[in-house]
């Protein structure tokens, strides 16, 4: 047996792929040797001083390293150690050690106006708080997002209510990867995996502002704009796997700034939607023909 060594988007994480599946539709993450008591191979790997985290899923073992070494210096030795371990009959996971409660769900893909983004709809509520992840370093609150970023084609992830919107790089077409992603999401959730830990969601100053917790302190026009966006615009963009957030309104320039998330961000038709849809709606409903809508991340 020869392992295939693959890089990931995170330079500290390397994947060691097996020719066959090594788990029964389950994923595991071990932060230290004590957590790995039911995975003999993970315990062995933690004896290597540079191993920070071990991930085991489907047909691969992924290892996150500390910065004391460079992967180029140790990756071949690690692969050989894993190969030798399996050759000698070592176990990857002790069967029946993990017994997550399975609950059957359905997951299906929906196209969005953004050809780079697909919306995966799940038959259960996933989160009360919409969260966007631009890279794997932002995924502390979402184990499923962290796992999804292991796929080399995943560029961005947006999770809200009962769906996960995934934006891909151009290296793959949706025809090639939709089934793989849908199956992964379904198995991850059915096996008890956490989608969002809302206690771990980090809010920076910008996102706090966009949550409009200071609604009562805003000027009347800003409040009206927020109400219009919430009632008329958000449901429509959510149906397409996206989200829109009010950022600010400048009374002098009549400029409304918004933030686009999920499938809306980077969508070829987003400029048209802003100018011919949202902007015209605000002009009509506020009776102000000078209003301009601008997306901060369009």
mmCIF file of C-alpha atoms in Angstrom:
data_model
loop_
_atom_site.group_PDB
_atom_site.id
_atom_site.type_symbol
_atom_site.label_atom_id
_atom_site.label_comp_id
_atom_site.label_asym_id
_atom_site.label_seq_id
_atom_site.Cartn_x
_atom_site.Cartn_y
_atom_site.Cartn_z
ATOM 1 C CA UNK A 1 0.000 0.000 0.000
ATOM 2 C CA UNK A 2 1.291 3.424 -0.993
ATOM 3 C CA UNK A 3 -0.142 6.623 0.472
ATOM 4 C CA UNK A 4 -0.788 9.657 -1.686
ATOM 5 C CA UNK A 5 0.483 12.848 -0.018
ATOM 6 C CA UNK A 6 -1.633 15.928 -0.777
ATOM 7 C CA UNK A 7 -1.306 19.546 0.259
ATOM 8 C CA UNK A 8 -4.325 21.504 1.514
ATOM 9 C CA UNK A 9 -5.244 25.188 1.497
ATOM 10 C CA UNK A 10 -3.760 25.380 4.981
ATOM 11 C CA UNK A 11 0.049 25.006 4.653
ATOM 12 C CA UNK A 12 0.286 23.494 8.138
ATOM 13 C CA UNK A 13 -2.083 20.620 7.235
ATOM 14 C CA UNK A 14 -1.118 17.703 5.002
ATOM 15 C CA UNK A 15 -3.354 14.847 3.872
ATOM 16 C CA UNK A 16 -2.177 11.246 3.614
ATOM 17 C CA UNK A 17 -4.660 9.508 1.328
ATOM 18 C CA UNK A 18 -5.324 5.767 1.324
ATOM 19 C CA UNK A 19 -6.386 3.805 -1.777
ATOM 20 C CA UNK A 20 -9.454 2.574 0.150
ATOM 21 C CA UNK A 21 -11.839 3.942 2.784
ATOM 22 C CA UNK A 22 -10.554 3.713 6.350
ATOM 23 C CA UNK A 23 -13.683 4.800 8.285
ATOM 24 C CA UNK A 24 -17.337 3.909 8.027
ATOM 25 C CA UNK A 25 -18.721 7.259 6.909
ATOM 26 C CA UNK A 26 -17.367 8.963 10.025
ATOM 27 C CA UNK A 27 -14.936 11.798 10.703
ATOM 28 C CA UNK A 28 -12.732 12.264 13.766
ATOM 29 C CA UNK A 29 -10.557 15.039 15.140
ATOM 30 C CA UNK A 30 -7.968 14.540 17.889
ATOM 31 C CA UNK A 31 -6.184 17.446 19.584
ATOM 32 C CA UNK A 32 -3.932 15.367 21.859
ATOM 33 C CA UNK A 33 -2.974 11.798 22.761
ATOM 34 C CA UNK A 34 -5.629 11.544 25.482
ATOM 35 C CA UNK A 35 -8.424 12.342 23.039
ATOM 36 C CA UNK A 36 -7.032 9.681 20.696
ATOM 37 C CA UNK A 37 -7.441 6.727 23.060
ATOM 38 C CA UNK A 38 -9.775 5.012 20.578
ATOM 39 C CA UNK A 39 -7.469 5.572 17.614
ATOM 40 C CA UNK A 40 -4.170 3.703 18.024
ATOM 41 C CA UNK A 41 -2.664 5.241 14.907
ATOM 42 C CA UNK A 42 -3.482 8.777 16.091
ATOM 43 C CA UNK A 43 -1.884 7.999 19.449
ATOM 44 C CA UNK A 44 1.259 6.833 17.693
ATOM 45 C CA UNK A 45 1.382 9.970 15.558
ATOM 46 C CA UNK A 46 1.180 12.187 18.645
ATOM 47 C CA UNK A 47 4.565 10.818 19.723
ATOM 48 C CA UNK A 48 5.977 12.897 16.866
ATOM 49 C CA UNK A 49 6.802 16.251 18.504
ATOM 50 C CA UNK A 50 5.508 18.347 15.627
ATOM 51 C CA UNK A 51 1.998 16.820 15.449
ATOM 52 C CA UNK A 52 -0.637 19.296 16.623
ATOM 53 C CA UNK A 53 -3.920 17.767 15.424
ATOM 54 C CA UNK A 54 -4.897 14.511 13.708
ATOM 55 C CA UNK A 55 -7.970 14.284 11.456
ATOM 56 C CA UNK A 56 -9.304 10.944 10.233
ATOM 57 C CA UNK A 57 -12.069 10.806 7.631
ATOM 58 C CA UNK A 58 -13.221 8.628 4.722
ATOM 59 C CA UNK A 59 -9.975 7.682 2.933
ATOM 60 C CA UNK A 60 -7.382 9.945 4.532
ATOM 61 C CA UNK A 61 -5.494 10.951 7.637
ATOM 62 C CA UNK A 62 -4.750 14.678 7.792
ATOM 63 C CA UNK A 63 -2.144 16.058 10.167
ATOM 64 C CA UNK A 64 -1.754 19.631 11.350
ATOM 65 C CA UNK A 65 1.821 20.424 12.371
ATOM 66 C CA UNK A 66 3.420 22.848 14.755
ATOM 67 C CA UNK A 67 5.806 25.340 13.146
ATOM 68 C CA UNK A 68 8.938 23.650 14.499
ATOM 69 C CA UNK A 69 9.313 21.701 11.249
ATOM 70 C CA UNK A 70 8.626 22.056 7.557
ATOM 71 C CA UNK A 71 6.489 19.413 5.862
ATOM 72 C CA UNK A 72 9.087 18.933 3.129
ATOM 73 C CA UNK A 73 11.502 17.670 5.762
ATOM 74 C CA UNK A 74 9.214 15.092 7.395
ATOM 75 C CA UNK A 75 6.283 14.188 5.135
ATOM 76 C CA UNK A 76 7.901 11.147 3.528
ATOM 77 C CA UNK A 77 8.927 9.746 6.909
ATOM 78 C CA UNK A 78 5.395 10.249 8.251
ATOM 79 C CA UNK A 79 3.905 8.491 5.207
ATOM 80 C CA UNK A 80 6.286 5.571 5.669
ATOM 81 C CA UNK A 81 5.382 5.318 9.352
ATOM 82 C CA UNK A 82 1.654 5.187 8.567
ATOM 83 C CA UNK A 83 2.207 2.669 5.755
ATOM 84 C CA UNK A 84 4.279 0.426 8.011
ATOM 85 C CA UNK A 85 1.712 0.676 10.807
ATOM 86 C CA UNK A 86 -1.150 -0.426 8.544
ATOM 87 C CA UNK A 87 0.989 -3.130 6.900
ATOM 88 C CA UNK A 88 1.563 -4.671 10.350
ATOM 89 C CA UNK A 89 -2.181 -4.821 11.037
ATOM 90 C CA UNK A 90 -2.507 -1.699 13.173
ATOM 91 C CA UNK A 91 -6.000 -0.308 13.665
ATOM 92 C CA UNK A 92 -7.064 3.135 12.503
ATOM 93 C CA UNK A 93 -10.165 3.347 14.708
ATOM 94 C CA UNK A 94 -11.311 0.860 17.344
ATOM 95 C CA UNK A 95 -14.729 -0.189 16.094
ATOM 96 C CA UNK A 96 -17.761 0.625 18.240
ATOM 97 C CA UNK A 97 -15.665 3.005 20.338
ATOM 98 C CA UNK A 98 -17.603 5.885 18.884
ATOM 99 C CA UNK A 99 -21.360 5.515 18.735
ATOM 100 C CA UNK A 100 -22.834 8.789 17.574
ATOM 101 C CA UNK A 101 -26.585 8.879 17.507
ATOM 102 C CA UNK A 102 -27.602 8.745 13.911
ATOM 103 C CA UNK A 103 -30.586 10.683 12.697
ATOM 104 C CA UNK A 104 -31.487 10.368 9.050
ATOM 105 C CA UNK A 105 -31.601 13.634 7.131
ATOM 106 C CA UNK A 106 -31.910 14.699 3.524
ATOM 107 C CA UNK A 107 -29.505 17.015 1.749
ATOM 108 C CA UNK A 108 -29.961 18.323 -1.762
ATOM 109 C CA UNK A 109 -28.161 20.861 -3.924
ATOM 110 C CA UNK A 110 -29.777 23.965 -5.378
ATOM 111 C CA UNK A 111 -28.246 26.162 -8.040
ATOM 112 C CA UNK A 112 -27.864 29.879 -7.327
ATOM 113 C CA UNK A 113 -27.501 32.939 -9.579
ATOM 114 C CA UNK A 114 -23.764 32.681 -8.862
ATOM 115 C CA UNK A 115 -22.351 29.836 -11.000
ATOM 116 C CA UNK A 116 -19.474 29.389 -8.531
ATOM 117 C CA UNK A 117 -21.848 28.802 -5.588
ATOM 118 C CA UNK A 118 -24.127 25.892 -4.801
ATOM 119 C CA UNK A 119 -26.638 25.829 -1.957
ATOM 120 C CA UNK A 120 -26.902 22.564 -0.001
ATOM 121 C CA UNK A 121 -30.272 22.454 1.759
ATOM 122 C CA UNK A 122 -30.610 20.248 4.853
ATOM 123 C CA UNK A 123 -33.854 18.898 6.311
ATOM 124 C CA UNK A 124 -33.162 20.383 9.736
ATOM 125 C CA UNK A 125 -32.228 23.743 11.221
ATOM 126 C CA UNK A 126 -28.475 24.229 11.371
ATOM 127 C CA UNK A 127 -27.991 27.607 13.040
ATOM 128 C CA UNK A 128 -29.773 30.647 14.419
ATOM 129 C CA UNK A 129 -26.899 32.907 13.399
ATOM 130 C CA UNK A 130 -25.741 33.347 9.815
ATOM 131 C CA UNK A 131 -21.974 32.842 9.585
ATOM 132 C CA UNK A 132 -19.545 33.322 6.700
ATOM 133 C CA UNK A 133 -16.115 31.681 6.476
ATOM 134 C CA UNK A 134 -13.509 32.999 4.046
ATOM 135 C CA UNK A 135 -10.836 30.444 4.980
ATOM 136 C CA UNK A 136 -10.079 27.551 7.336
ATOM 137 C CA UNK A 137 -8.560 29.851 9.978
ATOM 138 C CA UNK A 138 -11.999 31.374 10.617
ATOM 139 C CA UNK A 139 -13.751 28.050 11.325
ATOM 140 C CA UNK A 140 -13.289 27.667 15.100
ATOM 141 C CA UNK A 141 -17.061 27.782 15.552
ATOM 142 C CA UNK A 142 -17.859 25.329 12.758
ATOM 143 C CA UNK A 143 -16.321 21.847 12.625
ATOM 144 C CA UNK A 144 -18.166 21.075 9.405
ATOM 145 C CA UNK A 145 -16.770 24.192 7.712
ATOM 146 C CA UNK A 146 -13.282 23.209 8.868
ATOM 147 C CA UNK A 147 -13.731 19.784 7.281
ATOM 148 C CA UNK A 148 -15.173 21.226 4.070
ATOM 149 C CA UNK A 149 -12.118 23.446 3.622
ATOM 150 C CA UNK A 150 -10.074 20.243 3.354
ATOM 151 C CA UNK A 151 -11.564 19.861 -0.120
ATOM 152 C CA UNK A 152 -9.135 21.724 -2.433
ATOM 153 C CA UNK A 153 -11.948 23.237 -4.486
ATOM 154 C CA UNK A 154 -13.750 24.960 -1.569
ATOM 155 C CA UNK A 155 -13.167 28.716 -1.593
ATOM 156 C CA UNK A 156 -15.776 30.144 0.833
ATOM 157 C CA UNK A 157 -18.617 28.840 3.009
ATOM 158 C CA UNK A 158 -21.796 30.529 4.217
ATOM 159 C CA UNK A 159 -24.147 28.810 6.695
ATOM 160 C CA UNK A 160 -27.607 30.063 7.610
ATOM 161 C CA UNK A 161 -30.819 28.514 8.912
ATOM 162 C CA UNK A 162 -31.057 25.141 7.106
ATOM 163 C CA UNK A 163 -28.499 25.434 4.330
ATOM 164 C CA UNK A 164 -24.788 25.589 3.554
ATOM 165 C CA UNK A 165 -23.699 27.679 0.561
ATOM 166 C CA UNK A 166 -20.324 26.701 -0.848
ATOM 167 C CA UNK A 167 -18.357 28.812 -3.300
ATOM 168 C CA UNK A 168 -15.748 26.874 -5.257
ATOM 169 C CA UNK A 169 -12.558 27.642 -7.090
ATOM 170 C CA UNK A 170 -12.517 27.131 -10.864
ATOM 171 C CA UNK A 171 -10.399 23.961 -10.615
ATOM 172 C CA UNK A 172 -13.534 21.769 -10.551
ATOM 173 C CA UNK A 173 -17.045 21.836 -11.981
ATOM 174 C CA UNK A 174 -20.149 21.257 -9.881
ATOM 175 C CA UNK A 175 -21.030 18.273 -12.066
ATOM 176 C CA UNK A 176 -17.872 16.567 -10.821
ATOM 177 C CA UNK A 177 -18.088 17.377 -7.107
ATOM 178 C CA UNK A 178 -21.734 17.925 -6.094
ATOM 179 C CA UNK A 179 -22.398 14.297 -5.139
ATOM 180 C CA UNK A 180 -19.181 14.111 -3.109
ATOM 181 C CA UNK A 181 -19.970 17.274 -1.153
ATOM 182 C CA UNK A 182 -23.627 16.387 -0.626
ATOM 183 C CA UNK A 183 -22.692 12.930 0.671
ATOM 184 C CA UNK A 184 -20.066 14.369 3.001
ATOM 185 C CA UNK A 185 -22.501 16.908 4.516
ATOM 186 C CA UNK A 186 -25.203 14.267 4.965
ATOM 187 C CA UNK A 187 -22.871 11.759 6.648
ATOM 188 C CA UNK A 188 -21.205 14.393 8.825
ATOM 189 C CA UNK A 189 -24.521 15.592 10.266
ATOM 190 C CA UNK A 190 -26.059 12.116 10.559
ATOM 191 C CA UNK A 191 -23.025 10.959 12.542
ATOM 192 C CA UNK A 192 -23.558 13.685 15.112
ATOM 193 C CA UNK A 193 -21.043 16.225 13.798
ATOM 194 C CA UNK A 194 -21.410 19.837 14.922
ATOM 195 C CA UNK A 195 -22.354 22.325 12.223
ATOM 196 C CA UNK A 196 -22.156 25.529 14.289
ATOM 197 C CA UNK A 197 -21.218 26.060 17.931
ATOM 198 C CA UNK A 198 -22.893 29.418 18.401
ATOM 199 C CA UNK A 199 -21.027 30.033 21.657
ATOM 200 C CA UNK A 200 -17.777 30.151 19.674
ATOM 201 C CA UNK A 201 -18.882 32.593 16.990
ATOM 202 C CA UNK A 202 -16.490 35.526 17.080
ATOM 203 C CA UNK A 203 -17.968 38.932 16.375
ATOM 204 C CA UNK A 204 -15.569 41.682 15.383
ATOM 205 C CA UNK A 205 -16.472 45.360 15.442
ATOM 206 C CA UNK A 206 -17.616 45.293 11.829
ATOM 207 C CA UNK A 207 -19.919 42.290 12.218
ATOM 208 C CA UNK A 208 -21.294 43.659 15.496
ATOM 209 C CA UNK A 209 -22.193 46.840 13.658
ATOM 210 C CA UNK A 210 -23.880 44.884 10.877
ATOM 211 C CA UNK A 211 -26.035 42.990 13.373
ATOM 212 C CA UNK A 212 -27.688 46.345 14.065
ATOM 213 C CA UNK A 213 -27.851 45.865 17.812
ATOM 214 C CA UNK A 214 -27.880 49.653 18.086
ATOM 215 C CA UNK A 215 -30.995 49.911 15.878
ATOM 216 C CA UNK A 216 -32.743 52.300 18.260
ATOM 217 C CA UNK A 217 -29.811 54.710 18.095
ATOM 218 C CA UNK A 218 -29.786 54.953 14.311
ATOM 219 C CA UNK A 219 -31.370 57.752 12.332
ATOM 220 C CA UNK A 220 -34.886 57.267 11.001
ATOM 221 C CA UNK A 221 -33.816 56.699 7.383
ATOM 222 C CA UNK A 222 -31.329 54.000 8.391
ATOM 223 C CA UNK A 223 -34.043 52.264 10.390
ATOM 224 C CA UNK A 224 -36.393 52.403 7.409
ATOM 225 C CA UNK A 225 -33.693 50.964 5.118
ATOM 226 C CA UNK A 226 -33.022 48.118 7.544
ATOM 227 C CA UNK A 227 -36.716 47.283 7.779
ATOM 228 C CA UNK A 228 -37.034 47.221 3.983
ATOM 229 C CA UNK A 229 -33.993 44.987 3.591
ATOM 230 C CA UNK A 230 -35.200 42.616 6.304
ATOM 231 C CA UNK A 231 -38.761 42.340 4.981
ATOM 232 C CA UNK A 232 -38.366 42.460 1.216
ATOM 233 C CA UNK A 233 -34.761 41.710 0.258
ATOM 234 C CA UNK A 234 -33.389 39.163 2.716
ATOM 235 C CA UNK A 235 -35.986 36.446 2.015
ATOM 236 C CA UNK A 236 -35.255 36.667 -1.707
ATOM 237 C CA UNK A 237 -31.464 36.473 -1.412
ATOM 238 C CA UNK A 238 -31.732 33.719 1.235
ATOM 239 C CA UNK A 239 -33.686 31.644 -1.274
ATOM 240 C CA UNK A 240 -30.640 31.936 -3.537
ATOM 241 C CA UNK A 241 -28.211 30.902 -0.797
ATOM 242 C CA UNK A 242 -27.029 34.382 0.110
ATOM 243 C CA UNK A 243 -27.464 37.193 2.593
ATOM 244 C CA UNK A 244 -27.389 40.984 2.704
ATOM 245 C CA UNK A 245 -26.394 43.106 5.688
ATOM 246 C CA UNK A 246 -26.924 46.812 6.233
ATOM 247 C CA UNK A 247 -23.642 48.569 6.959
ATOM 248 C CA UNK A 248 -24.301 52.304 6.883
ATOM 249 C CA UNK A 249 -26.220 55.214 5.403
ATOM 250 C CA UNK A 250 -24.704 58.618 4.661
ATOM 251 C CA UNK A 251 -27.356 61.325 4.738
ATOM 252 C CA UNK A 252 -25.233 63.801 2.781
ATOM 253 C CA UNK A 253 -24.309 61.565 -0.150
ATOM 254 C CA UNK A 254 -27.500 59.465 0.095
ATOM 255 C CA UNK A 255 -25.245 56.398 -0.143
ATOM 256 C CA UNK A 256 -26.380 53.090 1.370
ATOM 257 C CA UNK A 257 -23.591 50.601 2.017
ATOM 258 C CA UNK A 258 -24.367 46.887 2.331
ATOM 259 C CA UNK A 259 -22.405 43.670 2.666
ATOM 260 C CA UNK A 260 -23.140 40.666 0.446
ATOM 261 C CA UNK A 261 -22.587 37.139 1.750
ATOM 262 C CA UNK A 262 -22.827 33.597 0.435
ATOM 263 C CA UNK A 263 -23.844 33.235 -3.197
ATOM 264 C CA UNK A 264 -24.415 37.004 -3.491
ATOM 265 C CA UNK A 265 -20.745 37.791 -2.905
ATOM 266 C CA UNK A 266 -18.936 37.742 -6.234
ATOM 267 C CA UNK A 267 -22.060 36.871 -8.190
ATOM 268 C CA UNK A 268 -21.910 38.213 -11.763
ATOM 269 C CA UNK A 269 -25.493 39.479 -11.453
ATOM 270 C CA UNK A 270 -25.025 41.150 -8.048
ATOM 271 C CA UNK A 271 -24.345 44.594 -9.542
ATOM 272 C CA UNK A 272 -27.522 44.376 -11.603
ATOM 273 C CA UNK A 273 -29.468 43.245 -8.529
ATOM 274 C CA UNK A 274 -28.129 46.130 -6.459
ATOM 275 C CA UNK A 275 -28.773 48.828 -9.031
ATOM 276 C CA UNK A 276 -31.980 47.636 -10.675
ATOM 277 C CA UNK A 277 -33.509 45.831 -7.743
ATOM 278 C CA UNK A 278 -32.545 47.005 -4.284
ATOM 279 C CA UNK A 279 -31.615 50.563 -5.232
ATOM 280 C CA UNK A 280 -34.851 51.148 -7.160
ATOM 281 C CA UNK A 281 -36.869 49.607 -4.326
ATOM 282 C CA UNK A 282 -35.317 51.956 -1.767
ATOM 283 C CA UNK A 283 -35.817 54.957 -4.052
ATOM 284 C CA UNK A 284 -39.513 54.143 -4.454
ATOM 285 C CA UNK A 285 -40.271 53.152 -0.869
ATOM 286 C CA UNK A 286 -38.360 56.071 0.660
ATOM 287 C CA UNK A 287 -39.493 58.486 -2.050
ATOM 288 C CA UNK A 288 -35.912 59.624 -2.642
ATOM 289 C CA UNK A 289 -34.544 59.360 -6.187
ATOM 290 C CA UNK A 290 -30.987 60.248 -5.131
ATOM 291 C CA UNK A 291 -30.296 57.095 -3.108
ATOM 292 C CA UNK A 292 -27.300 55.034 -4.201
ATOM 293 C CA UNK A 293 -26.628 51.463 -3.062
ATOM 294 C CA UNK A 294 -23.078 50.206 -2.864
ATOM 295 C CA UNK A 295 -21.795 46.778 -1.816
ATOM 296 C CA UNK A 296 -18.611 46.942 0.216
ATOM 297 C CA UNK A 297 -17.442 43.583 -1.121
ATOM 298 C CA UNK A 298 -18.998 43.511 -4.588
#
